[in-house]
Amino acid sequence: MSEPSLSPNGSVPTEPAVPLLELRDIWAAYDSINVLRGVDLVVPEGSVVAVLGPNGAGKTTTLRVAAGLHPCAAGDVLVAGHRVNGARPDELARRGLCLIPEGRGIFPNLTVRENLWMMSHCRRSLKEIEATAFERFPRLKERQTQTAGTLSGGEQQMLAMARGLATEPALLILDELSMGLAPIIVEDLYRLVASVAAEGVSILVVEQFARIVMDVADVAAVMIQGKVVQVGPPKELEETLSQAYLGG
Amino acid sequence: MERSERVEQFKADIAEMGVKDPAAARDRMLLRGSVVLLVAGPVLGIIAYTMSHGTENPLQQRDAIIVALIGLSLAVGGGALFVRYALASFMRFWLARLCWEQQAQTDRVVNALESRGASVDARSSQTVTAP
């Protein structure tokens, strides 16, 4: 067996880390209308990647393709280096790929506790789920017997996140967390996202209001008309973003 | 569970899934099946011919007729399947090309409208600044 070669500084070169999620040249359509036109996106392990762009850029479709909810016409979806095109979304979710959709996806007629109970299918006891959720979101403990539909928008989003985090995701996908919420609530939620990211969860977040995620994201990708036009540190993308939003 | 452990477990779980492209695999299988049927049909026909030719017993000849009819049915069915699945890949390519052309056309229209808008803006600003 041959010895591993050393790099110039004398250390053994390591294999480049396999990204937790990679989209390669993804094309996707609704009927005959192409929405994604060759999207390339990489979410490295333990990082927060923000996908930014104006309405209709294809951000949500990108997330849906990544989560297995929408088929891609061409291209490869790789999770932890394995091609998962055609995998059922529930299979991916059960293994730790969690999507919190736009519109929250909670059961409005069930109480907060019952909504959390629904997540007890995923390897964790109900007590553990409740303990984690109420520790992160003390407000939910106060509202545990209230039906989810009667919660405020921010509380509903907290419940959605609590449900998502109950699955102990390895990869968390967030779609428009700020949708319909007051800025102060959004700041709180993104503070939580930052704390979840600090624990090592890889996060892919789509956000129309770019400023909010700039502080949280390690990498940002700007999408326009179904393509990723630029990827880089958030601070470097401000000009591209203003062009994307204002058409300047 | 430690975070790194969780990530490792996630990677192992995903590796276990071993997802194949179900649609492509099924298409390929049916295409191959159709070729087998296309070959099997005429073969049965030949067998039926030799069966009927080698006997004067009318019962055996009727059996041969039935075998020949089965062969014919297999060949027709195989032919239909072959046309369906051989055409499917071509049709997919054709649809992708159609989508691409439609998108390219939309891009051209958007560019034309943008350049037209820019020239109108330039003209109107000239009109305003003119003495």
XYZ file of N, CA, C and O in Angstrom, chain A residues 17-122:
424
model
N -14.259 17.633 2.361
C -15.469 17.142 3.032
C -16.629 17.070 2.040
O -16.795 17.957 1.208
N -17.402 15.997 2.166
C -18.573 15.851 1.298
C -19.663 16.771 1.833
O -19.970 16.729 3.029
N -20.236 17.626 0.991
C -21.294 18.505 1.495
C -22.512 17.697 1.939
O -22.773 16.627 1.384
N -23.231 18.234 2.909
C -24.411 17.515 3.396
C -25.520 17.535 2.342
O -26.272 16.580 2.214
N -25.575 18.628 1.602
C -26.562 18.714 0.514
C -25.906 19.367 -0.687
O -25.194 20.361 -0.541
N -26.140 18.785 -1.836
C -25.610 19.380 -3.059
C -26.650 19.253 -4.168
O -27.189 18.163 -4.396
N -26.927 20.360 -4.810
C -27.814 20.342 -5.982
C -26.937 20.603 -7.194
O -26.209 21.597 -7.229
N -27.017 19.690 -8.161
C -26.165 19.822 -9.354
C -27.024 19.997 -10.584
O -27.771 19.079 -10.947
N -26.924 21.163 -11.190
C -27.590 21.439 -12.471
C -29.063 21.003 -12.439
O -29.508 20.227 -13.280
N -29.787 21.518 -11.463
C -31.180 21.114 -11.282
C -32.104 21.910 -12.201
O -32.074 23.144 -12.207
N -32.896 21.172 -12.947
C -33.959 21.757 -13.759
C -35.276 21.231 -13.201
O -35.406 20.032 -12.949
N -36.229 22.129 -13.027
C -37.538 21.684 -12.537
C -38.618 22.552 -13.162
O -38.381 23.724 -13.492
N -39.784 21.957 -13.336
C -40.856 22.668 -14.031
C -42.195 22.388 -13.373
O -42.374 21.363 -12.714
N -43.104 23.332 -13.520
C -44.508 23.090 -13.196
C -45.228 22.999 -14.535
O -45.269 23.977 -15.281
N -45.751 21.836 -14.833
C -46.269 21.534 -16.172
C -45.171 21.836 -17.186
O -44.095 21.293 -17.079
N -45.446 22.728 -18.135
C -44.407 22.955 -19.155
C -43.612 24.229 -18.867
O -42.832 24.669 -19.707
N -43.829 24.818 -17.688
C -43.126 26.071 -17.387
C -41.906 25.774 -16.523
O -42.041 25.318 -15.384
N -40.745 26.040 -17.070
C -39.508 25.797 -16.325
C -39.353 26.833 -15.228
O -39.439 28.034 -15.489
N -39.107 26.367 -14.025
C -38.920 27.277 -12.900
C -37.453 27.315 -12.490
O -36.901 28.364 -12.223
N -36.831 26.151 -12.475
C -35.394 26.097 -12.174
C -34.653 25.752 -13.456
O -35.043 24.820 -14.165
N -33.572 26.505 -13.709
C -32.856 26.305 -14.977
C -31.368 26.109 -14.715
O -30.565 26.989 -14.909
N -31.056 24.963 -14.168
C -29.641 24.646 -13.925
C -29.124 25.217 -12.621
O -28.113 25.918 -12.616
N -29.822 24.900 -11.527
C -29.412 25.419 -10.216
C -28.296 24.554 -9.630
O -28.418 23.335 -9.579
N -27.223 25.207 -9.225
C -26.132 24.532 -8.505
C -26.040 25.157 -7.121
O -25.956 26.379 -7.005
N -26.079 24.315 -6.113
C -26.046 24.847 -4.747
C -25.401 23.801 -3.840
O -25.669 22.609 -3.985
N -24.575 24.281 -2.919
C -23.893 23.362 -2.002
C -24.108 23.831 -0.565
O -23.959 25.013 -0.265
N -24.502 22.908 0.290
C -24.613 23.211 1.728
C -23.563 22.369 2.458
O -23.769 21.168 2.669
N -22.427 22.978 2.816
C -21.405 22.192 3.526
C -21.886 21.839 4.934
O -22.771 22.498 5.475
N -21.260 20.808 5.490
C -21.659 20.350 6.823
C -21.429 21.454 7.855
O -20.390 22.104 7.865
N -22.429 21.686 8.677
C -22.309 22.639 9.788
C -22.389 24.094 9.400
O -22.019 24.965 10.184
N -22.867 24.372 8.181
C -22.917 25.777 7.767
C -24.354 26.235 7.521
O -25.262 25.419 7.400
N -24.522 27.536 7.468
C -25.837 28.110 7.165
C -25.757 28.747 5.786
O -24.936 29.633 5.547
N -26.572 28.263 4.882
C -26.589 28.804 3.519
C -27.928 29.485 3.288
O -28.983 28.882 3.520
N -27.873 30.723 2.881
C -29.109 31.472 2.623
C -29.322 31.595 1.122
O -28.383 31.897 0.386
N -30.529 31.324 0.688
C -30.872 31.534 -0.722
C -31.756 32.766 -0.780
O -32.817 32.806 -0.158
N -31.276 33.762 -1.489
C -31.973 35.050 -1.527
C -32.406 35.342 -2.950
O -31.837 34.811 -3.905
N -33.385 36.209 -3.054
C -33.821 36.577 -4.399
C -35.241 37.069 -4.382
O -35.959 36.870 -3.398
N -35.643 37.712 -5.466
C -36.992 38.285 -5.506
C -38.065 37.211 -5.670
O -37.754 36.038 -5.881
N -39.294 37.660 -5.594
C -40.437 36.762 -5.810
C -40.325 36.059 -7.149
O -39.955 36.679 -8.154
N -40.638 34.793 -7.187
C -40.675 34.072 -8.461
C -39.317 33.645 -8.972
O -39.190 33.209 -10.119
N -38.289 33.767 -8.127
C -36.941 33.395 -8.586
C -36.732 31.886 -8.586
O -35.800 31.392 -9.203
N -37.600 31.172 -7.864
C -37.463 29.706 -7.811
C -36.898 29.213 -6.490
O -36.475 28.051 -6.391
N -36.891 30.074 -5.477
C -36.270 29.704 -4.195
C -37.027 28.547 -3.529
O -36.424 27.555 -3.118
N -38.332 28.702 -3.430
C -39.121 27.674 -2.750
C -39.071 26.354 -3.522
O -38.973 25.281 -2.923
N -39.102 26.435 -4.838
C -39.018 25.211 -5.644
C -37.685 24.512 -5.405
O -37.624 23.278 -5.335
N -36.624 25.307 -5.243
C -35.312 24.723 -4.956
C -35.370 23.907 -3.662
O -34.873 22.772 -3.602
N -35.998 24.490 -2.645
C -36.118 23.775 -1.371
C -36.971 22.523 -1.523
O -36.671 21.478 -0.956
N -38.050 22.643 -2.291
C -38.947 21.496 -2.463
C -38.225 20.355 -3.198
O -38.430 19.191 -2.884
N -37.401 20.727 -4.155
C -36.620 19.694 -4.864
C -35.633 19.038 -3.890
O -35.501 17.815 -3.848
N -34.990 19.883 -3.061
C -34.003 19.353 -2.105
C -34.650 18.397 -1.113
O -34.054 17.400 -0.723
N -35.908 18.711 -0.731
C -36.589 17.880 0.272
C -37.329 16.703 -0.356
O -37.970 15.933 0.345
N -37.254 16.584 -1.677
C -37.900 15.460 -2.361
C -39.384 15.667 -2.612
O -40.084 14.735 -2.995
N -39.856 16.898 -2.407
C -41.290 17.155 -2.587
C -41.655 17.482 -4.034
O -42.819 17.446 -4.403
N -40.657 17.851 -4.806
C -40.916 18.185 -6.214
C -39.871 17.470 -7.076
O -38.685 17.530 -6.755
N -40.316 16.803 -8.129
C -39.328 16.084 -8.948
C -38.516 17.050 -9.803
O -39.022 18.097 -10.215
N -37.265 16.696 -10.030
C -36.480 17.538 -10.939
C -36.458 16.882 -12.314
O -36.391 15.649 -12.428
N -36.565 17.717 -13.342
C -36.577 17.209 -14.714
C -35.186 16.738 -15.119
O -35.042 15.812 -15.919
N -34.186 17.405 -14.586
C -32.802 17.014 -14.871
C -31.936 17.448 -13.702
O -32.333 18.300 -12.916
N -30.762 16.854 -13.594
C -29.836 17.208 -12.526
C -29.830 16.184 -11.411
O -30.578 15.210 -11.459
N -28.958 16.405 -10.438
C -28.790 15.459 -9.332
C -28.959 16.149 -7.989
O -28.444 17.239 -7.785
N -29.691 15.467 -7.105
C -29.776 15.912 -5.708
C -28.927 14.938 -4.900
O -29.203 13.734 -4.896
N -27.892 15.463 -4.276
C -27.010 14.595 -3.486
C -27.112 14.965 -2.012
O -26.927 16.126 -1.650
N -27.428 13.981 -1.184
C -27.441 14.193 0.259
C -26.316 13.346 0.841
O -26.269 12.134 0.606
N -25.425 14.002 1.553
C -24.236 13.348 2.112
C -23.495 12.540 1.042
O -23.016 11.442 1.290
N -23.462 13.067 -0.160
C -22.718 12.437 -1.251
C -23.476 11.356 -1.996
O -22.948 10.775 -2.946
N -24.705 11.061 -1.561
C -25.477 10.009 -2.223
C -26.611 10.624 -3.034
O -27.333 11.482 -2.531
N -26.762 10.125 -4.248
C -27.816 10.647 -5.124
C -29.169 10.173 -4.602
O -29.371 8.967 -4.409
N -30.065 11.119 -4.338
C -31.365 10.739 -3.764
C -32.527 11.158 -4.671
O -33.651 11.272 -4.188
N -32.248 11.365 -5.951
C -33.351 11.680 -6.882
C -34.404 10.581 -6.777
O -34.067 9.398 -6.822
N -35.651 10.973 -6.645
C -36.723 9.980 -6.609
C -36.995 9.429 -5.218
O -37.918 8.637 -5.053
N -36.207 9.843 -4.220
C -36.458 9.351 -2.848
C -37.738 9.979 -2.323
O -38.053 11.128 -2.645
N -38.465 9.210 -1.519
C -39.708 9.747 -0.964
C -39.380 10.775 0.115
O -38.470 10.570 0.913
N -40.133 11.897 0.134
C -39.822 12.950 1.107
C -39.918 12.468 2.549
O -39.137 12.889 3.398
N -40.863 11.549 2.825
C -40.985 11.073 4.215
C -39.766 10.239 4.615
O -39.343 10.252 5.769
N -39.176 9.545 3.630
C -37.960 8.766 3.933
C -36.808 9.699 4.290
O -36.058 9.444 5.237
N -36.692 10.767 3.504
C -35.621 11.737 3.776
C -35.861 12.403 5.131
O -34.925 12.585 5.915
N -37.127 12.746 5.407
C -37.447 13.420 6.675
C -37.139 12.509 7.853
O -36.581 12.943 8.866
N -37.500 11.230 7.720
C -37.268 10.284 8.814
C -35.774 10.149 9.111
O -35.377 9.890 10.229
N -34.954 10.337 8.093
C -33.515 10.182 8.293
C -32.837 11.463 8.786
O -31.680 11.439 9.149
N -33.573 12.589 8.746
C -32.992 13.788 9.353
C -32.928 15.004 8.456
O -32.217 15.950 8.769
N -33.655 14.979 7.346
C -33.720 16.167 6.505
C -35.085 16.808 6.756
O -36.114 16.260 6.391
N -35.061 17.944 7.419
C -36.329 18.525 7.888
C -36.630 19.830 7.153
O -35.794 20.733 7.126
N -37.802 19.891 6.553
C -38.237 21.124 5.876
C -39.324 21.784 6.705
O -40.328 21.142 7.045
N -39.122 23.049 7.035
C -40.206 23.827 7.656
C -40.745 24.734 6.560
O -40.086 25.679 6.130
N -41.947 24.409 6.081
C -42.414 25.094 4.871
C -42.941 26.492 5.143
O -43.240 26.842 6.288
N -43.034 27.233 4.071
C -43.690 28.526 4.117
C -45.147 28.264 4.518
O -45.765 27.323 4.015
N -45.681 29.036 5.446
C -47.047 28.769 5.888
C -47.088 27.831 7.076
O -48.151 27.401 7.505
N -45.880 27.471 7.562
C -45.678 26.788 8.849
C -46.022 25.314 8.913
O -45.370 24.562 9.606
N -47.090 24.869 8.264
C -47.372 23.435 8.234
C -47.694 22.838 9.585
O -47.235 21.733 9.895
N -48.457 23.558 10.394
C -48.890 22.990 11.673
C -50.357 22.566 11.560
O -51.015 22.882 10.571
N -50.840 21.845 12.554
C -52.255 21.433 12.546
C -53.051 22.461 13.340
O -52.968 22.484 14.579
N -53.820 23.310 12.678
C -54.451 24.429 13.385
C -55.523 23.996 14.396
O -55.769 24.705 15.355
N -56.124 22.818 14.180
C -57.193 22.393 15.090
C -56.693 21.585 16.277
O -57.471 21.198 17.136
N -55.393 21.316 16.313
C -54.825 20.594 17.448
C -54.151 21.591 18.398
O -53.736 22.670 17.970
N -54.043 21.191 19.648
C -53.369 22.075 20.613
C -51.862 22.036 20.365
O -51.375 21.190 19.603
N -51.183 22.923 21.062
C -49.723 22.973 20.923
C -49.112 21.628 21.313
O -48.264 21.078 20.596
N -49.577 21.078 22.424
C -49.034 19.778 22.894
C -49.313 18.687 21.858
O -48.444 17.870 21.563
N -50.550 18.689 21.352
C -50.911 17.641 20.380
C -50.070 17.765 19.120
O -49.671 16.762 18.526
N -49.787 19.017 18.735
C -48.901 19.212 17.580
C -47.527 18.616 17.849
O -46.920 18.030 16.958
N -47.073 18.776 19.075
C -45.761 18.208 19.422
C -45.844 16.686 19.501
O -44.899 15.993 19.121
N -46.969 16.167 19.987
C -47.139 14.709 20.059
C -46.981 14.072 18.681
O -46.496 12.962 18.556
N -47.430 14.810 17.675
C -47.380 14.260 16.318
C -45.950 13.944 15.882
O -45.731 13.215 14.936
N -44.990 14.535 16.599
C -43.593 14.306 16.203
C -42.961 13.153 16.977
O -41.772 12.878 16.825
N -43.761 12.468 17.811
C -43.156 11.431 18.653
C -42.852 10.152 17.870
O -42.382 9.178 18.427
N -43.092 10.181 16.541
C -42.752 9.015 15.718
C -41.257 8.902 15.483
O -40.762 7.887 15.047
N -40.541 10.008 15.767
C -39.138 10.024 15.328
C -38.168 9.783 16.478
O -37.612 10.721 17.012
